[in-house]
């Protein structure tokens, strides 16, 4: 079991075909077994080691987006253990765009089943230090590839349903997929039902309660205690927040995405009473950022 960098977030990898190693991944993350893992392969040809690739859209999307932050949900091969797919007849698979990830997969000689390397439900790790802080004791080895370039988990597209279904927004946008496919795709809504894996309403969550503002931040609310602010492009002038993180001084969504999880972790570490987050424009990767913030802000059980 090895934690490794990808262009999206750090993963916690085990051989897809070694159920004991995969079981340890679930254990270390305290992840419920109904939540299936993504198989990571070194190149598009290797997708056929875990899934059926007869659908011509696999080759088309692979040529356009792999290596990169796109996961396809495809019919699985019988050789993939149930633990990886949570008993589903489908498997999620992607080719990560990170030299260390691909070298690791090649050297291991096997596809790697890898969830994000964080305790279940918490914010995903975008540095090796994030992994070490939370899972360090339980992980055999952490490969340090520096901060993740994208910073948000991969886009997940279900190709075993018609029309194809966007299960998780990410850096590859719905528009990118629709133009590559020449067809419209459907959006899956978040749910709290475990029959819809990976779509949990509350996920990617800080311990400190978080609320999304309706516009730019002004002064912190009176009597709210120590308030942390996640600002989008600049800090509000003269406002007395206990801490402020600015996600994108350049105003770019891609910059905000790359900084989001590290900023949430820094704010969460301060033990504040509440966190407020400015909304970001919901275009391109901004939709994926808002998706993660909404799940973080979802009501606590
Ligand atoms: O960017 C990423 O995808 C990162 C890096 C490490 O590659 N991995 C990642 O894995 O985010 P994880 O396990 O945190 O999230 C994968 C999501 C899960 O929530 C799971 O439910 C969904 O993908 N998923 C996996 N296989 C699926 C399937 N067969 N059908 C539907 N959803 C699936
Ligand atoms: Mg995860």
mmCIF file of C-alpha atoms and ligand atoms in Angstrom:
data_model
loop_
_atom_site.group_PDB
_atom_site.id
_atom_site.type_symbol
_atom_site.label_atom_id
_atom_site.label_comp_id
_atom_site.label_asym_id
_atom_site.label_seq_id
_atom_site.Cartn_x
_atom_site.Cartn_y
_atom_site.Cartn_z
ATOM 1 C CA UNK A 1 0.000 0.000 0.000
ATOM 2 C CA UNK A 2 1.685 3.163 -1.257
ATOM 3 C CA UNK A 3 0.517 6.788 -1.206
ATOM 4 C CA UNK A 4 1.459 8.500 -4.465
ATOM 5 C CA UNK A 5 0.998 11.843 -6.211
ATOM 6 C CA UNK A 6 -1.297 12.358 -9.166
ATOM 7 C CA UNK A 7 -2.140 15.585 -10.992
ATOM 8 C CA UNK A 8 -5.481 15.740 -9.106
ATOM 9 C CA UNK A 9 -4.891 14.684 -5.482
ATOM 10 C CA UNK A 10 -2.707 12.111 -3.679
ATOM 11 C CA UNK A 11 -3.945 8.534 -3.907
ATOM 12 C CA UNK A 12 -3.534 5.533 -1.618
ATOM 13 C CA UNK A 13 -2.720 2.680 -3.962
ATOM 14 C CA UNK A 14 -2.829 -1.090 -3.803
ATOM 15 C CA UNK A 15 -2.743 -3.697 -6.551
ATOM 16 C CA UNK A 16 -6.229 -4.030 -8.035
ATOM 17 C CA UNK A 17 -5.777 -7.798 -8.037
ATOM 18 C CA UNK A 18 -4.669 -8.141 -4.382
ATOM 19 C CA UNK A 19 -7.847 -8.106 -2.245
ATOM 20 C CA UNK A 20 -5.857 -8.156 1.015
ATOM 21 C CA UNK A 21 -3.969 -5.009 0.060
ATOM 22 C CA UNK A 22 -7.190 -3.369 -1.134
ATOM 23 C CA UNK A 23 -8.841 -4.279 2.167
ATOM 24 C CA UNK A 24 -6.054 -2.451 4.012
ATOM 25 C CA UNK A 25 -6.771 0.673 1.962
ATOM 26 C CA UNK A 26 -10.408 0.594 3.112
ATOM 27 C CA UNK A 27 -9.264 0.013 6.680
ATOM 28 C CA UNK A 28 -6.684 2.818 6.771
ATOM 29 C CA UNK A 29 -9.188 5.299 5.304
ATOM 30 C CA UNK A 30 -12.075 4.009 7.457
ATOM 31 C CA UNK A 31 -13.927 3.896 4.158
ATOM 32 C CA UNK A 32 -17.287 2.115 3.900
ATOM 33 C CA UNK A 33 -17.095 -0.905 1.614
ATOM 34 C CA UNK A 34 -20.048 0.289 -0.490
ATOM 35 C CA UNK A 35 -17.812 3.021 -1.950
ATOM 36 C CA UNK A 36 -15.887 1.592 -4.939
ATOM 37 C CA UNK A 37 -12.292 2.500 -5.869
ATOM 38 C CA UNK A 38 -10.858 3.872 -9.103
ATOM 39 C CA UNK A 39 -8.353 1.667 -10.981
ATOM 40 C CA UNK A 40 -5.312 3.634 -12.145
ATOM 41 C CA UNK A 41 -3.477 2.387 -15.240
ATOM 42 C CA UNK A 42 -0.287 3.613 -16.945
ATOM 43 C CA UNK A 43 -1.737 4.174 -20.417
ATOM 44 C CA UNK A 44 -4.980 3.904 -22.369
ATOM 45 C CA UNK A 45 -4.119 0.409 -23.675
ATOM 46 C CA UNK A 46 -3.980 -0.915 -20.115
ATOM 47 C CA UNK A 47 -7.629 0.031 -19.469
ATOM 48 C CA UNK A 48 -8.498 -3.344 -21.013
ATOM 49 C CA UNK A 49 -6.837 -5.076 -18.030
ATOM 50 C CA UNK A 50 -9.782 -4.112 -15.834
ATOM 51 C CA UNK A 51 -12.658 -3.112 -18.145
ATOM 52 C CA UNK A 52 -14.405 -3.826 -21.420
ATOM 53 C CA UNK A 53 -13.352 -1.207 -23.947
ATOM 54 C CA UNK A 54 -15.587 -2.150 -26.878
ATOM 55 C CA UNK A 55 -17.454 1.169 -26.663
ATOM 56 C CA UNK A 56 -15.748 3.421 -29.272
ATOM 57 C CA UNK A 57 -16.250 6.403 -26.973
ATOM 58 C CA UNK A 58 -13.575 5.004 -24.651
ATOM 59 C CA UNK A 59 -10.884 5.378 -27.318
ATOM 60 C CA UNK A 60 -12.176 8.796 -28.333
ATOM 61 C CA UNK A 61 -12.226 10.173 -24.788
ATOM 62 C CA UNK A 62 -8.932 8.477 -23.937
ATOM 63 C CA UNK A 63 -7.164 10.008 -26.935
ATOM 64 C CA UNK A 64 -8.426 13.442 -25.945
ATOM 65 C CA UNK A 65 -8.149 13.456 -22.142
ATOM 66 C CA UNK A 66 -5.636 10.771 -21.052
ATOM 67 C CA UNK A 67 -3.343 10.977 -19.313
ATOM 68 C CA UNK A 68 -5.472 13.382 -17.311
ATOM 69 C CA UNK A 69 -8.176 14.066 -14.732
ATOM 70 C CA UNK A 70 -10.970 11.953 -16.249
ATOM 71 C CA UNK A 71 -12.335 8.694 -14.813
ATOM 72 C CA UNK A 72 -14.590 6.529 -16.979
ATOM 73 C CA UNK A 73 -17.045 4.076 -15.437
ATOM 74 C CA UNK A 74 -17.067 1.017 -17.711
ATOM 75 C CA UNK A 75 -18.226 -2.622 -17.599
ATOM 76 C CA UNK A 76 -15.709 -4.460 -15.431
ATOM 77 C CA UNK A 77 -13.829 -7.645 -16.178
ATOM 78 C CA UNK A 78 -14.687 -10.614 -13.905
ATOM 79 C CA UNK A 79 -11.058 -10.691 -12.685
ATOM 80 C CA UNK A 80 -11.497 -7.394 -10.805
ATOM 81 C CA UNK A 81 -12.256 -8.225 -7.137
ATOM 82 C CA UNK A 82 -15.666 -7.249 -5.738
ATOM 83 C CA UNK A 83 -13.978 -5.226 -3.020
ATOM 84 C CA UNK A 84 -12.590 -2.797 -5.642
ATOM 85 C CA UNK A 85 -15.953 -2.277 -7.351
ATOM 86 C CA UNK A 86 -18.090 -2.614 -4.202
ATOM 87 C CA UNK A 87 -19.836 -5.477 -5.948
ATOM 88 C CA UNK A 88 -20.912 -3.341 -8.925
ATOM 89 C CA UNK A 89 -20.721 -4.670 -12.460
ATOM 90 C CA UNK A 90 -18.800 -1.543 -13.419
ATOM 91 C CA UNK A 91 -15.320 -0.211 -12.641
ATOM 92 C CA UNK A 92 -13.960 3.332 -12.608
ATOM 93 C CA UNK A 93 -10.644 3.679 -14.454
ATOM 94 C CA UNK A 94 -8.258 6.476 -15.339
ATOM 95 C CA UNK A 95 -4.730 7.232 -16.580
ATOM 96 C CA UNK A 96 -3.191 9.776 -14.175
ATOM 97 C CA UNK A 97 -1.071 12.580 -15.619
ATOM 98 C CA UNK A 98 1.849 12.419 -13.222
ATOM 99 C CA UNK A 99 5.237 10.844 -14.012
ATOM 100 C CA UNK A 100 5.612 9.338 -10.526
ATOM 101 C CA UNK A 101 2.154 7.763 -10.632
ATOM 102 C CA UNK A 102 2.716 6.223 -14.046
ATOM 103 C CA UNK A 103 6.231 5.024 -13.147
ATOM 104 C CA UNK A 104 4.847 3.411 -9.991
ATOM 105 C CA UNK A 105 2.094 1.615 -11.921
ATOM 106 C CA UNK A 106 4.596 0.423 -14.543
ATOM 107 C CA UNK A 107 7.097 -0.813 -11.942
ATOM 108 C CA UNK A 108 4.355 -2.530 -9.955
ATOM 109 C CA UNK A 109 3.221 -4.225 -13.151
ATOM 110 C CA UNK A 110 -0.419 -3.950 -12.104
ATOM 111 C CA UNK A 111 -3.248 -1.433 -12.179
ATOM 112 C CA UNK A 112 -3.527 0.313 -8.813
ATOM 113 C CA UNK A 113 -6.823 0.717 -7.001
ATOM 114 C CA UNK A 114 -6.529 4.095 -5.324
ATOM 115 C CA UNK A 115 -8.928 6.349 -3.480
ATOM 116 C CA UNK A 116 -7.799 9.779 -2.344
ATOM 117 C CA UNK A 117 -5.331 9.378 0.547
ATOM 118 C CA UNK A 118 -7.460 10.972 3.299
ATOM 119 C CA UNK A 119 -9.701 9.653 6.063
ATOM 120 C CA UNK A 120 -13.157 8.972 4.595
ATOM 121 C CA UNK A 121 -15.263 12.128 4.296
ATOM 122 C CA UNK A 122 -12.417 14.597 4.908
ATOM 123 C CA UNK A 123 -10.775 16.997 2.455
ATOM 124 C CA UNK A 124 -8.507 15.246 -0.105
ATOM 125 C CA UNK A 125 -4.701 15.639 0.217
ATOM 126 C CA UNK A 126 -2.801 17.762 -2.294
ATOM 127 C CA UNK A 127 0.674 17.415 -0.729
ATOM 128 C CA UNK A 128 2.653 14.510 0.721
ATOM 129 C CA UNK A 129 2.583 16.311 4.087
ATOM 130 C CA UNK A 130 -1.240 16.202 4.089
ATOM 131 C CA UNK A 131 -1.046 12.418 3.718
ATOM 132 C CA UNK A 132 1.609 12.047 6.409
ATOM 133 C CA UNK A 133 -0.337 14.186 8.898
ATOM 134 C CA UNK A 134 -3.476 12.074 8.707
ATOM 135 C CA UNK A 135 -2.484 8.599 7.528
ATOM 136 C CA UNK A 136 1.260 8.556 8.190
ATOM 137 C CA UNK A 137 1.208 5.766 10.764
ATOM 138 C CA UNK A 138 -0.908 3.471 8.652
ATOM 139 C CA UNK A 139 0.821 3.852 5.270
ATOM 140 C CA UNK A 140 3.864 1.815 4.220
ATOM 141 C CA UNK A 141 5.342 4.447 1.908
ATOM 142 C CA UNK A 142 4.500 7.962 0.723
ATOM 143 C CA UNK A 143 5.971 9.125 -2.599
ATOM 144 C CA UNK A 144 6.450 12.909 -2.509
ATOM 145 C CA UNK A 145 5.808 14.509 -5.902
ATOM 146 C CA UNK A 146 5.205 18.035 -4.628
ATOM 147 C CA UNK A 147 1.861 19.836 -4.659
ATOM 148 C CA UNK A 148 -0.803 18.502 -7.053
ATOM 149 C CA UNK A 149 -1.216 20.609 -10.186
ATOM 150 C CA UNK A 150 -5.028 20.365 -10.510
ATOM 151 C CA UNK A 151 -5.985 20.045 -6.839
ATOM 152 C CA UNK A 152 -9.499 18.582 -7.304
ATOM 153 C CA UNK A 153 -10.442 14.943 -7.816
ATOM 154 C CA UNK A 154 -10.983 13.686 -11.365
ATOM 155 C CA UNK A 155 -14.155 14.178 -13.355
ATOM 156 C CA UNK A 156 -16.144 10.902 -13.316
ATOM 157 C CA UNK A 157 -18.221 9.969 -16.360
ATOM 158 C CA UNK A 158 -20.518 6.941 -16.377
ATOM 159 C CA UNK A 159 -20.492 5.325 -19.816
ATOM 160 C CA UNK A 160 -22.688 2.315 -19.019
ATOM 161 C CA UNK A 161 -25.886 4.386 -19.046
ATOM 162 C CA UNK A 162 -27.559 6.363 -21.842
ATOM 163 C CA UNK A 163 -27.039 9.238 -22.047
ATOM 164 C CA UNK A 164 -23.654 9.157 -20.284
ATOM 165 C CA UNK A 165 -23.842 10.547 -16.757
ATOM 166 C CA UNK A 166 -21.491 13.044 -15.091
ATOM 167 C CA UNK A 167 -21.054 11.489 -11.631
ATOM 168 C CA UNK A 168 -18.510 13.995 -10.292
ATOM 169 C CA UNK A 169 -17.488 17.336 -11.826
ATOM 170 C CA UNK A 170 -13.758 18.015 -12.153
ATOM 171 C CA UNK A 171 -11.175 19.771 -14.296
ATOM 172 C CA UNK A 172 -12.492 18.089 -17.460
ATOM 173 C CA UNK A 173 -15.756 20.006 -17.824
ATOM 174 C CA UNK A 174 -19.147 18.840 -19.012
ATOM 175 C CA UNK A 175 -18.712 21.015 -22.118
ATOM 176 C CA UNK A 176 -15.312 19.408 -22.872
ATOM 177 C CA UNK A 177 -16.943 15.966 -22.675
ATOM 178 C CA UNK A 178 -19.986 16.889 -24.726
ATOM 179 C CA UNK A 179 -17.880 18.365 -27.500
ATOM 180 C CA UNK A 180 -15.586 15.310 -27.566
ATOM 181 C CA UNK A 181 -18.571 12.940 -27.597
ATOM 182 C CA UNK A 182 -20.867 14.953 -29.865
ATOM 183 C CA UNK A 183 -23.735 14.179 -27.487
ATOM 184 C CA UNK A 184 -25.291 15.684 -24.371
ATOM 185 C CA UNK A 185 -24.576 14.116 -21.013
ATOM 186 C CA UNK A 186 -26.696 14.038 -17.899
ATOM 187 C CA UNK A 187 -25.769 15.477 -14.503
ATOM 188 C CA UNK A 188 -26.066 13.256 -11.433
ATOM 189 C CA UNK A 189 -27.385 15.025 -8.353
ATOM 190 C CA UNK A 190 -25.794 14.485 -4.940
ATOM 191 C CA UNK A 191 -27.565 12.006 -2.687
ATOM 192 C CA UNK A 192 -27.114 10.453 0.731
ATOM 193 C CA UNK A 193 -28.106 6.996 -0.474
ATOM 194 C CA UNK A 194 -25.226 4.528 -0.483
ATOM 195 C CA UNK A 195 -26.658 2.864 -3.592
ATOM 196 C CA UNK A 196 -25.232 5.778 -5.552
ATOM 197 C CA UNK A 197 -21.533 5.483 -4.733
ATOM 198 C CA UNK A 198 -19.323 8.534 -4.765
ATOM 199 C CA UNK A 199 -22.291 10.860 -4.749
ATOM 200 C CA UNK A 200 -22.511 11.421 -1.045
ATOM 201 C CA UNK A 201 -24.136 14.716 -0.177
ATOM 202 C CA UNK A 202 -21.714 15.397 2.640
ATOM 203 C CA UNK A 203 -18.075 14.778 1.721
ATOM 204 C CA UNK A 204 -14.767 16.632 1.387
ATOM 205 C CA UNK A 205 -15.683 18.199 4.718
ATOM 206 C CA UNK A 206 -13.734 20.239 7.250
ATOM 207 C CA UNK A 207 -14.356 19.683 10.970
ATOM 208 C CA UNK A 208 -15.174 23.384 11.321
ATOM 209 C CA UNK A 209 -18.681 24.130 9.996
ATOM 210 C CA UNK A 210 -18.574 25.948 6.660
ATOM 211 C CA UNK A 211 -21.167 28.235 5.091
ATOM 212 C CA UNK A 212 -21.104 29.511 1.510
ATOM 213 C CA UNK A 213 -21.805 33.236 1.150
ATOM 214 C CA UNK A 214 -24.140 34.574 -1.529
ATOM 215 C CA UNK A 215 -21.622 37.151 -2.770
ATOM 216 C CA UNK A 216 -18.418 38.963 -1.812
ATOM 217 C CA UNK A 217 -17.526 38.897 1.860
ATOM 218 C CA UNK A 218 -18.121 41.976 3.994
ATOM 219 C CA UNK A 219 -17.490 42.130 7.734
ATOM 220 C CA UNK A 220 -17.789 38.861 9.664
ATOM 221 C CA UNK A 221 -21.228 38.333 11.247
ATOM 222 C CA UNK A 222 -21.515 39.881 14.721
ATOM 223 C CA UNK A 223 -21.376 37.398 17.589
ATOM 224 C CA UNK A 224 -20.319 34.462 15.418
ATOM 225 C CA UNK A 225 -17.101 33.986 17.361
ATOM 226 C CA UNK A 226 -13.801 33.467 15.559
ATOM 227 C CA UNK A 227 -14.567 33.397 11.857
ATOM 228 C CA UNK A 228 -12.298 32.200 9.042
ATOM 229 C CA UNK A 229 -12.792 33.389 5.468
ATOM 230 C CA UNK A 230 -12.093 31.548 2.243
ATOM 231 C CA UNK A 231 -11.951 34.449 -0.214
ATOM 232 C CA UNK A 232 -11.876 33.956 -3.964
ATOM 233 C CA UNK A 233 -9.710 36.699 -5.504
ATOM 234 C CA UNK A 234 -8.902 39.166 -2.706
ATOM 235 C CA UNK A 235 -9.328 39.722 1.009
ATOM 236 C CA UNK A 236 -11.995 42.254 2.071
ATOM 237 C CA UNK A 237 -10.407 45.486 3.318
ATOM 238 C CA UNK A 238 -10.393 46.150 7.045
ATOM 239 C CA UNK A 239 -12.655 43.234 8.009
ATOM 240 C CA UNK A 240 -11.768 41.492 11.258
ATOM 241 C CA UNK A 241 -11.636 37.823 10.361
ATOM 242 C CA UNK A 242 -9.558 35.534 12.546
ATOM 243 C CA UNK A 243 -7.947 34.192 9.354
ATOM 244 C CA UNK A 244 -8.320 34.758 5.618
ATOM 245 C CA UNK A 245 -7.212 32.514 2.754
ATOM 246 C CA UNK A 246 -7.261 33.950 -0.775
ATOM 247 C CA UNK A 247 -7.683 31.149 -3.317
ATOM 248 C CA UNK A 248 -6.841 32.911 -6.572
ATOM 249 C CA UNK A 249 -5.040 36.279 -6.464
ATOM 250 C CA UNK A 250 -5.003 36.059 -10.290
ATOM 251 C CA UNK A 251 -8.781 35.496 -10.397
ATOM 252 C CA UNK A 252 -8.340 32.174 -12.255
ATOM 253 C CA UNK A 253 -10.521 29.171 -11.415
ATOM 254 C CA UNK A 254 -7.643 26.758 -12.043
ATOM 255 C CA UNK A 255 -5.526 28.606 -9.447
ATOM 256 C CA UNK A 256 -8.408 28.468 -6.948
ATOM 257 C CA UNK A 257 -8.814 24.722 -7.534
ATOM 258 C CA UNK A 258 -5.115 24.062 -6.980
ATOM 259 C CA UNK A 259 -5.205 25.972 -3.658
ATOM 260 C CA UNK A 260 -8.640 24.940 -2.358
ATOM 261 C CA UNK A 261 -7.928 21.848 -0.267
ATOM 262 C CA UNK A 262 -4.683 23.126 1.282
ATOM 263 C CA UNK A 263 -6.443 26.388 2.220
ATOM 264 C CA UNK A 264 -9.378 24.488 3.771
ATOM 265 C CA UNK A 265 -6.956 22.377 5.792
ATOM 266 C CA UNK A 266 -5.059 25.449 7.073
ATOM 267 C CA UNK A 267 -8.300 27.130 8.152
ATOM 268 C CA UNK A 268 -9.588 23.904 9.697
ATOM 269 C CA UNK A 269 -6.397 23.514 11.736
ATOM 270 C CA UNK A 270 -7.019 26.816 13.569
ATOM 271 C CA UNK A 271 -9.987 25.527 15.570
ATOM 272 C CA UNK A 272 -12.225 28.456 14.578
ATOM 273 C CA UNK A 273 -15.970 28.627 15.236
ATOM 274 C CA UNK A 274 -17.091 28.890 11.615
ATOM 275 C CA UNK A 275 -15.691 29.201 8.115
ATOM 276 C CA UNK A 276 -17.275 31.359 5.431
ATOM 277 C CA UNK A 277 -16.548 30.781 1.754
ATOM 278 C CA UNK A 278 -17.062 33.213 -1.106
ATOM 279 C CA UNK A 279 -18.729 31.603 -4.109
ATOM 280 C CA UNK A 280 -16.712 31.433 -7.314
ATOM 281 C CA UNK A 281 -18.030 31.868 -10.852
ATOM 282 C CA UNK A 282 -19.665 28.591 -11.949
ATOM 283 C CA UNK A 283 -17.960 28.219 -15.291
ATOM 284 C CA UNK A 284 -15.361 25.608 -16.256
ATOM 285 C CA UNK A 285 -13.579 24.259 -13.194
ATOM 286 C CA UNK A 286 -15.598 26.705 -11.036
ATOM 287 C CA UNK A 287 -18.456 24.172 -11.096
ATOM 288 C CA UNK A 288 -16.221 21.510 -9.591
ATOM 289 C CA UNK A 289 -15.017 23.963 -6.908
ATOM 290 C CA UNK A 290 -18.608 24.840 -5.969
ATOM 291 C CA UNK A 291 -19.528 21.135 -5.936
ATOM 292 C CA UNK A 292 -16.804 20.465 -3.330
ATOM 293 C CA UNK A 293 -17.735 23.537 -1.266
ATOM 294 C CA UNK A 294 -21.438 22.555 -1.248
ATOM 295 C CA UNK A 295 -20.617 19.060 -0.031
ATOM 296 C CA UNK A 296 -18.365 20.520 2.654
ATOM 297 C CA UNK A 297 -21.186 22.865 3.705
ATOM 298 C CA UNK A 298 -23.909 20.171 3.673
ATOM 299 C CA UNK A 299 -25.751 19.583 6.974
ATOM 300 C CA UNK A 300 -23.884 17.515 9.555
ATOM 301 C CA UNK A 301 -25.381 14.158 10.591
HETATM 302 O O1 LIG B 1 -8.680 12.222 -8.915
HETATM 303 C C1 LIG B 1 -9.070 11.147 -8.474
HETATM 304 O O2 LIG B 1 -9.971 10.492 -8.998
HETATM 305 C C2 LIG B 1 -8.371 10.630 -7.197
HETATM 306 C C3 LIG B 1 -6.919 10.265 -7.556
HETATM 307 C C4 LIG B 1 -6.209 9.552 -6.438
HETATM 308 O O3 LIG B 1 -6.893 9.511 -8.728
HETATM 309 N N1 LIG B 1 -9.077 9.496 -6.669
HETATM 310 C C5 LIG B 1 -10.264 9.639 -6.031
HETATM 311 O O4 LIG B 1 -10.748 8.464 -5.508
HETATM 312 O O5 LIG B 1 -10.835 10.701 -5.927
HETATM 313 P P1 LIG B 1 -11.926 8.396 -4.448
HETATM 314 O O6 LIG B 1 -12.009 6.976 -4.089
HETATM 315 O O7 LIG B 1 -11.683 9.358 -3.362
HETATM 316 O O8 LIG B 1 -13.190 8.776 -5.244
HETATM 317 C C6 LIG B 1 -13.593 7.917 -6.290
HETATM 318 C C7 LIG B 1 -15.052 7.986 -6.480
HETATM 319 C C8 LIG B 1 -15.740 7.302 -5.345
HETATM 320 O O9 LIG B 1 -16.520 8.208 -4.603
HETATM 321 C C9 LIG B 1 -16.520 6.216 -5.987
HETATM 322 O O10 LIG B 1 -17.780 6.103 -5.435
HETATM 323 C C10 LIG B 1 -16.571 6.576 -7.470
HETATM 324 O O11 LIG B 1 -15.366 7.267 -7.670
HETATM 325 N N2 LIG B 1 -16.573 5.366 -8.260
HETATM 326 C C11 LIG B 1 -15.587 4.469 -8.360
HETATM 327 N N3 LIG B 1 -15.987 3.416 -9.089
HETATM 328 C C12 LIG B 1 -17.268 3.646 -9.446
HETATM 329 C C13 LIG B 1 -18.254 2.911 -10.181
HETATM 330 N N4 LIG B 1 -17.991 1.716 -10.675
HETATM 331 N N5 LIG B 1 -19.472 3.472 -10.349
HETATM 332 C C14 LIG B 1 -19.751 4.688 -9.833
HETATM 333 N N6 LIG B 1 -18.870 5.426 -9.116
HETATM 334 C C15 LIG B 1 -17.652 4.901 -8.922
HETATM 335 MG MG1 LIG B 2 -11.996 10.618 -1.929
#
